PDB file of C-alpha atoms in Angstrom:
ATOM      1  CA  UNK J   1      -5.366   9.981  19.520  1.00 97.00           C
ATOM      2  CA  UNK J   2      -4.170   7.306  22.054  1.00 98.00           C
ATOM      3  CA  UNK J   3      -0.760   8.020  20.683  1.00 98.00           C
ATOM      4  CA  UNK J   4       0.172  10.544  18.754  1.00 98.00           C
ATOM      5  CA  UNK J   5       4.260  10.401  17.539  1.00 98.00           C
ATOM      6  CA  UNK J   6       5.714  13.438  14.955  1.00 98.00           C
ATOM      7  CA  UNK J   7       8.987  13.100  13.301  1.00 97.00           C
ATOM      8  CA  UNK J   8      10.423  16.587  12.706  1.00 96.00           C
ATOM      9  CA  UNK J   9      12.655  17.915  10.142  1.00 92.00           C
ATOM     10  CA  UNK J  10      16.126  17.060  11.751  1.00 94.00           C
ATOM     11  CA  UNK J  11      16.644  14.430   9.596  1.00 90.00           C
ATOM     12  CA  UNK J  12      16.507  11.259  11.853  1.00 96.00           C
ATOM     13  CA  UNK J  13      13.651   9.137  11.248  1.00 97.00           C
ATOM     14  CA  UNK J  14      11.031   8.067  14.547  1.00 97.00           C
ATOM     15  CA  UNK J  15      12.007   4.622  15.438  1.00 98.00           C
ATOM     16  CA  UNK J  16       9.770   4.428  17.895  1.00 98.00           C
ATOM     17  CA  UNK J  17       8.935   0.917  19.773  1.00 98.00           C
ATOM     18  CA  UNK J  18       5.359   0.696  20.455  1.00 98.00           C
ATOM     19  CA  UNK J  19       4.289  -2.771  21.885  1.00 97.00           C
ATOM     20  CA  UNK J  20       1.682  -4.306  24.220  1.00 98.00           C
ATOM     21  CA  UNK J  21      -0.629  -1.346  24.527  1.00 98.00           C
ATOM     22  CA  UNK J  22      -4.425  -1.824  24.591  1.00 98.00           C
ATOM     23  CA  UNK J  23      -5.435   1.731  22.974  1.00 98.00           C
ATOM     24  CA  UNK J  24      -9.315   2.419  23.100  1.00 98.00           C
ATOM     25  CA  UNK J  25     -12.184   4.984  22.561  1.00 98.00           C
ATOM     26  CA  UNK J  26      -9.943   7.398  20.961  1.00 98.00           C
ATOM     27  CA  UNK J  27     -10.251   8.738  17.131  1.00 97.00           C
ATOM     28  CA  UNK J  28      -7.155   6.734  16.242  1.00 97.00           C
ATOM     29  CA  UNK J  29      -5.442   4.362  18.182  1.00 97.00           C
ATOM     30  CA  UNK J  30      -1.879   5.203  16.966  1.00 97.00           C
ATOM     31  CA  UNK J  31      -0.929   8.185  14.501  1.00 97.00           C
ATOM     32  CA  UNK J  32       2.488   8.805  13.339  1.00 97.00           C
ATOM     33  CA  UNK J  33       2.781  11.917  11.356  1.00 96.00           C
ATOM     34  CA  UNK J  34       6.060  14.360  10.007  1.00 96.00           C
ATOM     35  CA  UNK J  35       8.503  13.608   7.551  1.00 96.00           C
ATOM     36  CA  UNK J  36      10.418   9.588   7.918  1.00 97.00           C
ATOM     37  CA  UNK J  37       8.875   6.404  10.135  1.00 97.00           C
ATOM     38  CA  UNK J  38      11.773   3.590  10.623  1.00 98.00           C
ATOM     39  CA  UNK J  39      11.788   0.315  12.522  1.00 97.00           C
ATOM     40  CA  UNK J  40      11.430  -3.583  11.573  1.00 97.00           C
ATOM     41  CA  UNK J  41       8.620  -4.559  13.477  1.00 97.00           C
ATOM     42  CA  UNK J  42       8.336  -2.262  16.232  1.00 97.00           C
ATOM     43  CA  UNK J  43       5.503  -1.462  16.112  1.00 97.00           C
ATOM     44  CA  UNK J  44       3.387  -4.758  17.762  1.00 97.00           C
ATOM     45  CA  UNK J  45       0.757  -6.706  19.819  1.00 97.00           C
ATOM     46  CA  UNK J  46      -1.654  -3.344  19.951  1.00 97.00           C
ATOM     47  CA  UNK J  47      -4.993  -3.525  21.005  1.00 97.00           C
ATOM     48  CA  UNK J  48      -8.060  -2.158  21.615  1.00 97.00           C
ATOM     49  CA  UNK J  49     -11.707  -1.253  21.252  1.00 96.00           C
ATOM     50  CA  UNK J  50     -14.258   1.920  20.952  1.00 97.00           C
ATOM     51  CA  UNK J  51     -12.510   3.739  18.359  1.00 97.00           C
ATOM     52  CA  UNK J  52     -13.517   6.095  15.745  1.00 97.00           C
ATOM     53  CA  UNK J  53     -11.424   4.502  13.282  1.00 96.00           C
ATOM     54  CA  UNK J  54      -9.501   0.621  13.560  1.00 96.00           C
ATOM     55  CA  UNK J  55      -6.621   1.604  12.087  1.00 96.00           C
ATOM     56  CA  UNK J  56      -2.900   2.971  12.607  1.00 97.00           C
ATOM     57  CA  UNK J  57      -2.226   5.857  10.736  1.00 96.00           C
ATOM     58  CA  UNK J  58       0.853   6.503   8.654  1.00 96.00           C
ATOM     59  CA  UNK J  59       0.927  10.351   7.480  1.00 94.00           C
ATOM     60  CA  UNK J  60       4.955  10.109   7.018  1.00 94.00           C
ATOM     61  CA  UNK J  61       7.237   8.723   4.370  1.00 96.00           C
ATOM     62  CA  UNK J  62       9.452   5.509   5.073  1.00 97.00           C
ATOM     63  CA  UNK J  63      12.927   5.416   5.888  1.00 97.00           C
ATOM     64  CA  UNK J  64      15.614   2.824   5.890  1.00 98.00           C
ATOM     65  CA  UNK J  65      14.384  -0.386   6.309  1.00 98.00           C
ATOM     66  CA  UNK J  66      10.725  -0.570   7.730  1.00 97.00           C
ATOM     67  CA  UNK J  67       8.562  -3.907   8.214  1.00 98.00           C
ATOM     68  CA  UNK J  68       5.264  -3.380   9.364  1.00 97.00           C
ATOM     69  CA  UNK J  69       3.951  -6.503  11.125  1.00 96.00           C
ATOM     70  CA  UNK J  70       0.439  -8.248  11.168  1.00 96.00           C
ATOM     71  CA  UNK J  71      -0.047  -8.847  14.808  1.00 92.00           C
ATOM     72  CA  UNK J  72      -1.685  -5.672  15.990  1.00 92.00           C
ATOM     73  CA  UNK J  73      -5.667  -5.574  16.320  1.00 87.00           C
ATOM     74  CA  UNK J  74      -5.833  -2.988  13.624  1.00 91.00           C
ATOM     75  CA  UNK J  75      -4.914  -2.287   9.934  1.00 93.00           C
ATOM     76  CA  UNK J  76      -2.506  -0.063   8.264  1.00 94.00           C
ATOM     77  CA  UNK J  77      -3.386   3.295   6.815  1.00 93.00           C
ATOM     78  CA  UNK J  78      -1.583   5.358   4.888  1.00 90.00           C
ATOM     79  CA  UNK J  79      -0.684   6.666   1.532  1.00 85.00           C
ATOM     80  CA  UNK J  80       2.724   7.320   2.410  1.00 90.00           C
ATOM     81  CA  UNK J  81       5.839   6.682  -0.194  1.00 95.00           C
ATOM     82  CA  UNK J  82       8.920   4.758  -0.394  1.00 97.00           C
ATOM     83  CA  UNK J  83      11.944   7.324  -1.331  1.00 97.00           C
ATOM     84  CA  UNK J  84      14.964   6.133  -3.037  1.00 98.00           C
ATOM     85  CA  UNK J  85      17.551   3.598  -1.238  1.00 98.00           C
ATOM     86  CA  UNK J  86      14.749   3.104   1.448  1.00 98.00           C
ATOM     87  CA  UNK J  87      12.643   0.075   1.985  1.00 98.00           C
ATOM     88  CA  UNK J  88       9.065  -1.177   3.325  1.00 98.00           C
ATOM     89  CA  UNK J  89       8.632  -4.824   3.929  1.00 98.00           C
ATOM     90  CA  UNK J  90       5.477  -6.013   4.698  1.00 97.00           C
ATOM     91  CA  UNK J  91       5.189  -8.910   7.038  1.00 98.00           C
ATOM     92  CA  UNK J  92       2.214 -12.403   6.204  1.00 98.00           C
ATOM     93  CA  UNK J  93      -1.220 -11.313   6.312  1.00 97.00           C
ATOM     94  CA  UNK J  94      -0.542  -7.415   6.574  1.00 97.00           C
ATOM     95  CA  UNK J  95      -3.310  -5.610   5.322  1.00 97.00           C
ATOM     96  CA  UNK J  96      -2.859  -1.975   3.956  1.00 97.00           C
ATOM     97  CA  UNK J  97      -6.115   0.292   3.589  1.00 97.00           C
ATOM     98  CA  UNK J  98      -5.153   3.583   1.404  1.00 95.00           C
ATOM     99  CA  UNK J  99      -6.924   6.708   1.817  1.00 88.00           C
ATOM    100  CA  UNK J 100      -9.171   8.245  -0.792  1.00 92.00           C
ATOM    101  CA  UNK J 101      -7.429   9.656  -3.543  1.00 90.00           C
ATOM    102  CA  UNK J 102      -4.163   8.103  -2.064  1.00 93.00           C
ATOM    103  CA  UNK J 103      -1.171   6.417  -3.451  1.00 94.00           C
ATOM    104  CA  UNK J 104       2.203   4.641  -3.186  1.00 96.00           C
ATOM    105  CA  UNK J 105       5.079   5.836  -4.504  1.00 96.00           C
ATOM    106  CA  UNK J 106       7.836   3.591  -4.789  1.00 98.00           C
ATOM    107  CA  UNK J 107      10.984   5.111  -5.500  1.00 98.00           C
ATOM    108  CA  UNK J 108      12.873   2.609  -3.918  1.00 98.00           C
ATOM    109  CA  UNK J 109      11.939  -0.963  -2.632  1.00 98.00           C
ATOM    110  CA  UNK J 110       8.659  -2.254  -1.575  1.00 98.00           C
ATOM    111  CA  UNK J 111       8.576  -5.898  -0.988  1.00 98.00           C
ATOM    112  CA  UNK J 112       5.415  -7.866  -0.189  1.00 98.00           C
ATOM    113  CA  UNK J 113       6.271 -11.299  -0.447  1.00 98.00           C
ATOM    114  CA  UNK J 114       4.235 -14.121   1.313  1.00 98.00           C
ATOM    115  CA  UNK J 115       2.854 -17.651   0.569  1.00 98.00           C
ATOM    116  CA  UNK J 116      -0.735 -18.267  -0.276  1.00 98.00           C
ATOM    117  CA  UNK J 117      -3.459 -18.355   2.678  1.00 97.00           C
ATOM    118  CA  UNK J 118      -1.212 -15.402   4.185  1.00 98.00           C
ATOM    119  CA  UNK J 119      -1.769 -12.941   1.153  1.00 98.00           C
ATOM    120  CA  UNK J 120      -1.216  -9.346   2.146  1.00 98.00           C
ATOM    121  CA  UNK J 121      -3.800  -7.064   1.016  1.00 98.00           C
ATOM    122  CA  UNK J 122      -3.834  -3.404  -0.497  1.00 97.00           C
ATOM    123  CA  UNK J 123      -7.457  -2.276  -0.369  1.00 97.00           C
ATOM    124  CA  UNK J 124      -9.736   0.329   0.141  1.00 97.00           C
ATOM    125  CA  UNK J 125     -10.510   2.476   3.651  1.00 96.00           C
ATOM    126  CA  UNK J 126     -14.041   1.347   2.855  1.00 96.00           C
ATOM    127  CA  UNK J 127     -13.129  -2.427   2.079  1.00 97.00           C
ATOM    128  CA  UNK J 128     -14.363  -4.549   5.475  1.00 96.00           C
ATOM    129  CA  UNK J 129     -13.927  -7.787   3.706  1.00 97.00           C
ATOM    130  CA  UNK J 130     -10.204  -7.200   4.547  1.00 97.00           C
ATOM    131  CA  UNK J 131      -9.432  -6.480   8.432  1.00 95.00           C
ATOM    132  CA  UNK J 132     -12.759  -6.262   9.230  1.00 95.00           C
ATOM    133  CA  UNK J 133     -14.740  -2.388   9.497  1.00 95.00           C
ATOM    134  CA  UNK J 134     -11.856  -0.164   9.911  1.00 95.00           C
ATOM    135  CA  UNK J 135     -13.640   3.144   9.098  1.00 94.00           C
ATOM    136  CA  UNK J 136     -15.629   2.400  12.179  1.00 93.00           C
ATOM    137  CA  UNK J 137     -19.030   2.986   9.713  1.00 93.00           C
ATOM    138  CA  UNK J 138     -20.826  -0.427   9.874  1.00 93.00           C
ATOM    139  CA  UNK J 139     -22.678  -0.735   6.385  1.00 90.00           C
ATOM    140  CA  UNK J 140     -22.821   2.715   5.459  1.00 94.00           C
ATOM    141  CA  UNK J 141     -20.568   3.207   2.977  1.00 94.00           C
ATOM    142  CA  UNK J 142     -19.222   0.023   0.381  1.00 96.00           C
ATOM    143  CA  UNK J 143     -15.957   0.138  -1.735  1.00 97.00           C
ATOM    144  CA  UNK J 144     -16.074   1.470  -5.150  1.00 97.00           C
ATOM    145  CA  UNK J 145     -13.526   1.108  -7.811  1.00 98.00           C
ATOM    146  CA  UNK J 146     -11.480   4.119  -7.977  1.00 97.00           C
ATOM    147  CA  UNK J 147     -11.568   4.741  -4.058  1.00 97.00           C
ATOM    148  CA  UNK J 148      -7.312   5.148  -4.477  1.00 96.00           C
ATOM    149  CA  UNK J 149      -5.155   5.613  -6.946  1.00 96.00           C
ATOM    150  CA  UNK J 150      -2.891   2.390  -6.921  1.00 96.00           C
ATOM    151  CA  UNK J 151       0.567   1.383  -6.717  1.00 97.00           C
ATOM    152  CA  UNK J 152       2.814   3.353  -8.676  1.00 97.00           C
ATOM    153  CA  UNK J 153       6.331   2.213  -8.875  1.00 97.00           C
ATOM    154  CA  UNK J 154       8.492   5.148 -10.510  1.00 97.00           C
ATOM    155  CA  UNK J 155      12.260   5.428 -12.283  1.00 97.00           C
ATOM    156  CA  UNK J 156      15.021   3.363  -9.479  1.00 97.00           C
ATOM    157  CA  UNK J 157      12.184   1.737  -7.726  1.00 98.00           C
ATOM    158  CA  UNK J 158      11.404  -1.673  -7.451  1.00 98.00           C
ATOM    159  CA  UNK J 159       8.543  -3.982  -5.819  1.00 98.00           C
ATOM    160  CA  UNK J 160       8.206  -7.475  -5.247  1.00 98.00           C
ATOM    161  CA  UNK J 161       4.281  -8.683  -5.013  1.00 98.00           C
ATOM    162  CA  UNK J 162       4.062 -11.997  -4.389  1.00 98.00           C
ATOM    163  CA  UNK J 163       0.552 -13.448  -3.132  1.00 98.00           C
ATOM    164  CA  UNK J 164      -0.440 -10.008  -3.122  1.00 98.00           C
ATOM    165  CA  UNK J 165      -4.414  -8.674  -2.785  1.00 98.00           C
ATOM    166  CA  UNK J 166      -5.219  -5.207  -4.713  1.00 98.00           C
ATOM    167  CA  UNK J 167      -8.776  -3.803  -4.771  1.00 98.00           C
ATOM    168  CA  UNK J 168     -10.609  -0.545  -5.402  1.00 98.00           C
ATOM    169  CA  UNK J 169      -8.347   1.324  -6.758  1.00 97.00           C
ATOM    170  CA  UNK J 170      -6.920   3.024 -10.334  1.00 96.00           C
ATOM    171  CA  UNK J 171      -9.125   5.973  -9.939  1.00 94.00           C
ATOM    172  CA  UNK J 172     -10.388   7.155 -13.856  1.00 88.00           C
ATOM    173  CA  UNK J 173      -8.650  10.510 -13.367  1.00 85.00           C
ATOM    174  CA  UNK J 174      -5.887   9.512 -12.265  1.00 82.00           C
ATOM    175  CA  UNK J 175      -2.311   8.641 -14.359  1.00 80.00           C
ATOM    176  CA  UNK J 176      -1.949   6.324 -15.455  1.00 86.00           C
ATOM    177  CA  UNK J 177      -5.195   5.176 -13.550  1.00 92.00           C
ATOM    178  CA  UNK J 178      -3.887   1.355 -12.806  1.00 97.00           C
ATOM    179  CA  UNK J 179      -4.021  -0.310  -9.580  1.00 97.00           C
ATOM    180  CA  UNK J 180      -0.663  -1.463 -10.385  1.00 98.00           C
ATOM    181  CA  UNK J 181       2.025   1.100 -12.416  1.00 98.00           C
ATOM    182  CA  UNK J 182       5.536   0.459 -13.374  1.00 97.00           C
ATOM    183  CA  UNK J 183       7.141   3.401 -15.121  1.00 96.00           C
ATOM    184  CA  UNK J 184      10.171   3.508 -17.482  1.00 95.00           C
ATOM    185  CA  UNK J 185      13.436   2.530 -15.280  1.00 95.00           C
ATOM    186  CA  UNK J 186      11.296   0.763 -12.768  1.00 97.00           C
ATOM    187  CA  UNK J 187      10.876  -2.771 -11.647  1.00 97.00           C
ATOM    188  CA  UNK J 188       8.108  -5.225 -11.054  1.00 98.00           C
ATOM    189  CA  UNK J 189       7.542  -8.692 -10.101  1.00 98.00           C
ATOM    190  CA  UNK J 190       3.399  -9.573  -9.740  1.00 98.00           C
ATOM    191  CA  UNK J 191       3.188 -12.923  -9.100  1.00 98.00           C
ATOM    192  CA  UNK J 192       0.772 -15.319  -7.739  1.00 98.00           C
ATOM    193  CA  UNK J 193      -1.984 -12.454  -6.795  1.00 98.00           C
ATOM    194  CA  UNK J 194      -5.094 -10.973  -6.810  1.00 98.00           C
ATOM    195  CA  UNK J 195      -5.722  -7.312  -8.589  1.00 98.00           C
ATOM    196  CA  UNK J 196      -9.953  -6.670  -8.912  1.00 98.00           C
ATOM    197  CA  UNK J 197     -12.209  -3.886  -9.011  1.00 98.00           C
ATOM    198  CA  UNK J 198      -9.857  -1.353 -11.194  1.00 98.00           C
ATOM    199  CA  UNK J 199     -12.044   2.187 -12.138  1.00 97.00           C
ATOM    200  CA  UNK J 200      -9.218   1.935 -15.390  1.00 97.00           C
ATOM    201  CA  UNK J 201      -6.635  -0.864 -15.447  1.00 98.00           C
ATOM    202  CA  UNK J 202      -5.383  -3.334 -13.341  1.00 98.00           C
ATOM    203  CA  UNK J 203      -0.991  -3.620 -14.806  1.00 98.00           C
ATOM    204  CA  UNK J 204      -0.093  -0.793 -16.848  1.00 97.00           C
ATOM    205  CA  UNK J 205       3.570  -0.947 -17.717  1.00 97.00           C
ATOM    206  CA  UNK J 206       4.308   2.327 -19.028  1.00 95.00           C
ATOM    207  CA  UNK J 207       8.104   2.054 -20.253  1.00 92.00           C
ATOM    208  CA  UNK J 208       9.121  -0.761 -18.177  1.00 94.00           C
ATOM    209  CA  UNK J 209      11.170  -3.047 -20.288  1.00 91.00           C
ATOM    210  CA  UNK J 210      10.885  -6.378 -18.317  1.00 95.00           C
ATOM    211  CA  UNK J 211       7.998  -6.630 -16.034  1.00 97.00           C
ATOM    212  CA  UNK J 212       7.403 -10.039 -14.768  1.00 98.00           C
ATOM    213  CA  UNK J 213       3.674 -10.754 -14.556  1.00 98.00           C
ATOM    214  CA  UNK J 214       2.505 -14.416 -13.871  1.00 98.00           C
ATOM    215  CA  UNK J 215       0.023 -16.722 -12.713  1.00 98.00           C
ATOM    216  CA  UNK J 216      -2.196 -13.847 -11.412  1.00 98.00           C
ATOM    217  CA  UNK J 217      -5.920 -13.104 -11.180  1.00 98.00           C
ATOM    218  CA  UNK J 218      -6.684 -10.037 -12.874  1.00 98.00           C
ATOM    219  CA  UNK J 219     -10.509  -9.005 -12.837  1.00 98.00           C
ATOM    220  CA  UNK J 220     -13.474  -6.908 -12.423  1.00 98.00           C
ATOM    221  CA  UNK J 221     -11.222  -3.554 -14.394  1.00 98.00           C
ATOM    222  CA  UNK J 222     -12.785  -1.533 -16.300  1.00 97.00           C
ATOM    223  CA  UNK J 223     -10.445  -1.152 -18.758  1.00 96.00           C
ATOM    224  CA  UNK J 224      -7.873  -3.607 -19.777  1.00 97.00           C
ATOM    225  CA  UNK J 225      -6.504  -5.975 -17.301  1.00 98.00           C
ATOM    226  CA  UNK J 226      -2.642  -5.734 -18.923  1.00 98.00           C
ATOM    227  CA  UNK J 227      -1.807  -2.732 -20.769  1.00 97.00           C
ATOM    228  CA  UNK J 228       2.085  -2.941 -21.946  1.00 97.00           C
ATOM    229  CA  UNK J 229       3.401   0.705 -23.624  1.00 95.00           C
ATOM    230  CA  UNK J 230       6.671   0.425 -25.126  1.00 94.00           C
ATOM    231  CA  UNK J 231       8.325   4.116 -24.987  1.00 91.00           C
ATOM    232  CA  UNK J 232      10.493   5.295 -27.993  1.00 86.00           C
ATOM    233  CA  UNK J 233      14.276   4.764 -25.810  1.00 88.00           C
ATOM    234  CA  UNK J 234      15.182   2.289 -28.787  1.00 89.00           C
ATOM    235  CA  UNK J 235      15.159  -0.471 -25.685  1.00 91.00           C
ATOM    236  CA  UNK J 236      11.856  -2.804 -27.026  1.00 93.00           C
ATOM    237  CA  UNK J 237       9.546  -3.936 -24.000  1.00 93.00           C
ATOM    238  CA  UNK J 238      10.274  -7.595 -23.075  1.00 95.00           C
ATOM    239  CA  UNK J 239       7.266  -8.799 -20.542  1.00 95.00           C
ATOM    240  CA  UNK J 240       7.304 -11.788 -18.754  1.00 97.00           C
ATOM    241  CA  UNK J 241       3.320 -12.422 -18.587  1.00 97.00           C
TER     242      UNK J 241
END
């Protein structure tokens, strides 16, 4: 790696500051690894060329308050979650790639939140329509539906997706297999976005009373675009869709 930062288990998060670099011909330009990453927009301006894979990896939860801005020359990986009482903001035109198999917890806040022409994308490691051929591959390998799990926002957490981009994801074996998931005692507002090319569903609310789901484009799923379960806490489900 060009730069390789671990957070330990002392409990304070890396808050590192990592800007104007040009990082090249390494396997990763920037990996950050260990338990908590912190910082609003930090990390910025990175650059570089020759290397295995155009992409900043995230192997580490978030903690506090983290935005992750647009303006380095590589995407986001990671399949890293969002515990309770912290938050990830994601800035304009972010895009996330998830690994295989990966998903993202939200336990607390996740807010993606831009204006159309600026969507911010959740996609697949193999997805070069979004920030270009990050897996370093060329043409060998395509996106499937399925690649990742999804989205998966769980009891106390919360996420805002507004002009939002999901693709390639709700994997058939996993649950509930949606690129999108709100579970009972979580929140969600999908609005104005883009969910496609779901292996099961694209919006499952399992329990979630009010989810607010409007003016999206929901395609290319396999199974049912919306799928609303009402649990049996006596508190009916109340969708805004």
């Amino acid at each position: 790696y060009a730069i390789y930062i671990y957070d330990d288990s002392d409990g304070v998060p890396a808050a590192p500051i990592i800007r104007d670099n040009v990082l090249s011909n390494s396997t990763y330009p920037l990996y950050i690894a260990g338990q908590y990453l912190t910082g609003e927009r930090t990390i910025t301006n990175n650059t570089g060329t020759g290397n295995t894979y155009a992409a900043i990896r995230i192997a580490t939860n978030f903690y506090g308050t983290t935005t992750l801005s647009a303006d380095n020359g590589f995407v986001w990986y990671t399949s890293a979650d969002i515990p309770a009482g912290q938050t990830l903001v994601l800035d304009p035109d972010v895009v996330v790639k998830v690994m295989a198999g990966g998903t993202i917890e939200v336990y607390g806040t996740l807010v993606a939140d831009t204006t159309a022409g600026n969507e911010i994308v959740f996609t697949s490691f193999e997805d070069d329509a979004y920030g270009g051929d990050s897996n370093g591959d060329g043409s060998a390998t395509t996106p499937a539906k399925g690649d990742w799990y999804g989205i998966e926002i769980l009891d106390g957490g919360s996420a805002t997706l507004n002009h939002a981009v999901g693709r390639y994801g709700g994997h058939l074996y996993s649950s509930p297999g949606a690129l999108v998931y709100v579970a009972d005692g979580g929140s969600l507002s999908l609005t104005n976005s883009a969910v496609s090319f779901s292996e099961n569903y694209g919006v499952y609310a399992g329990g979630a009373e009010t989810p607010t789901i409007t003016a999206n484009t929901i395609d290319n799923c396999t199974d049912y675009a919306i799928y609303i379960y009402d649990d049996s806490d006596g508190v009916p489900a109340a969708p805004i869709i």
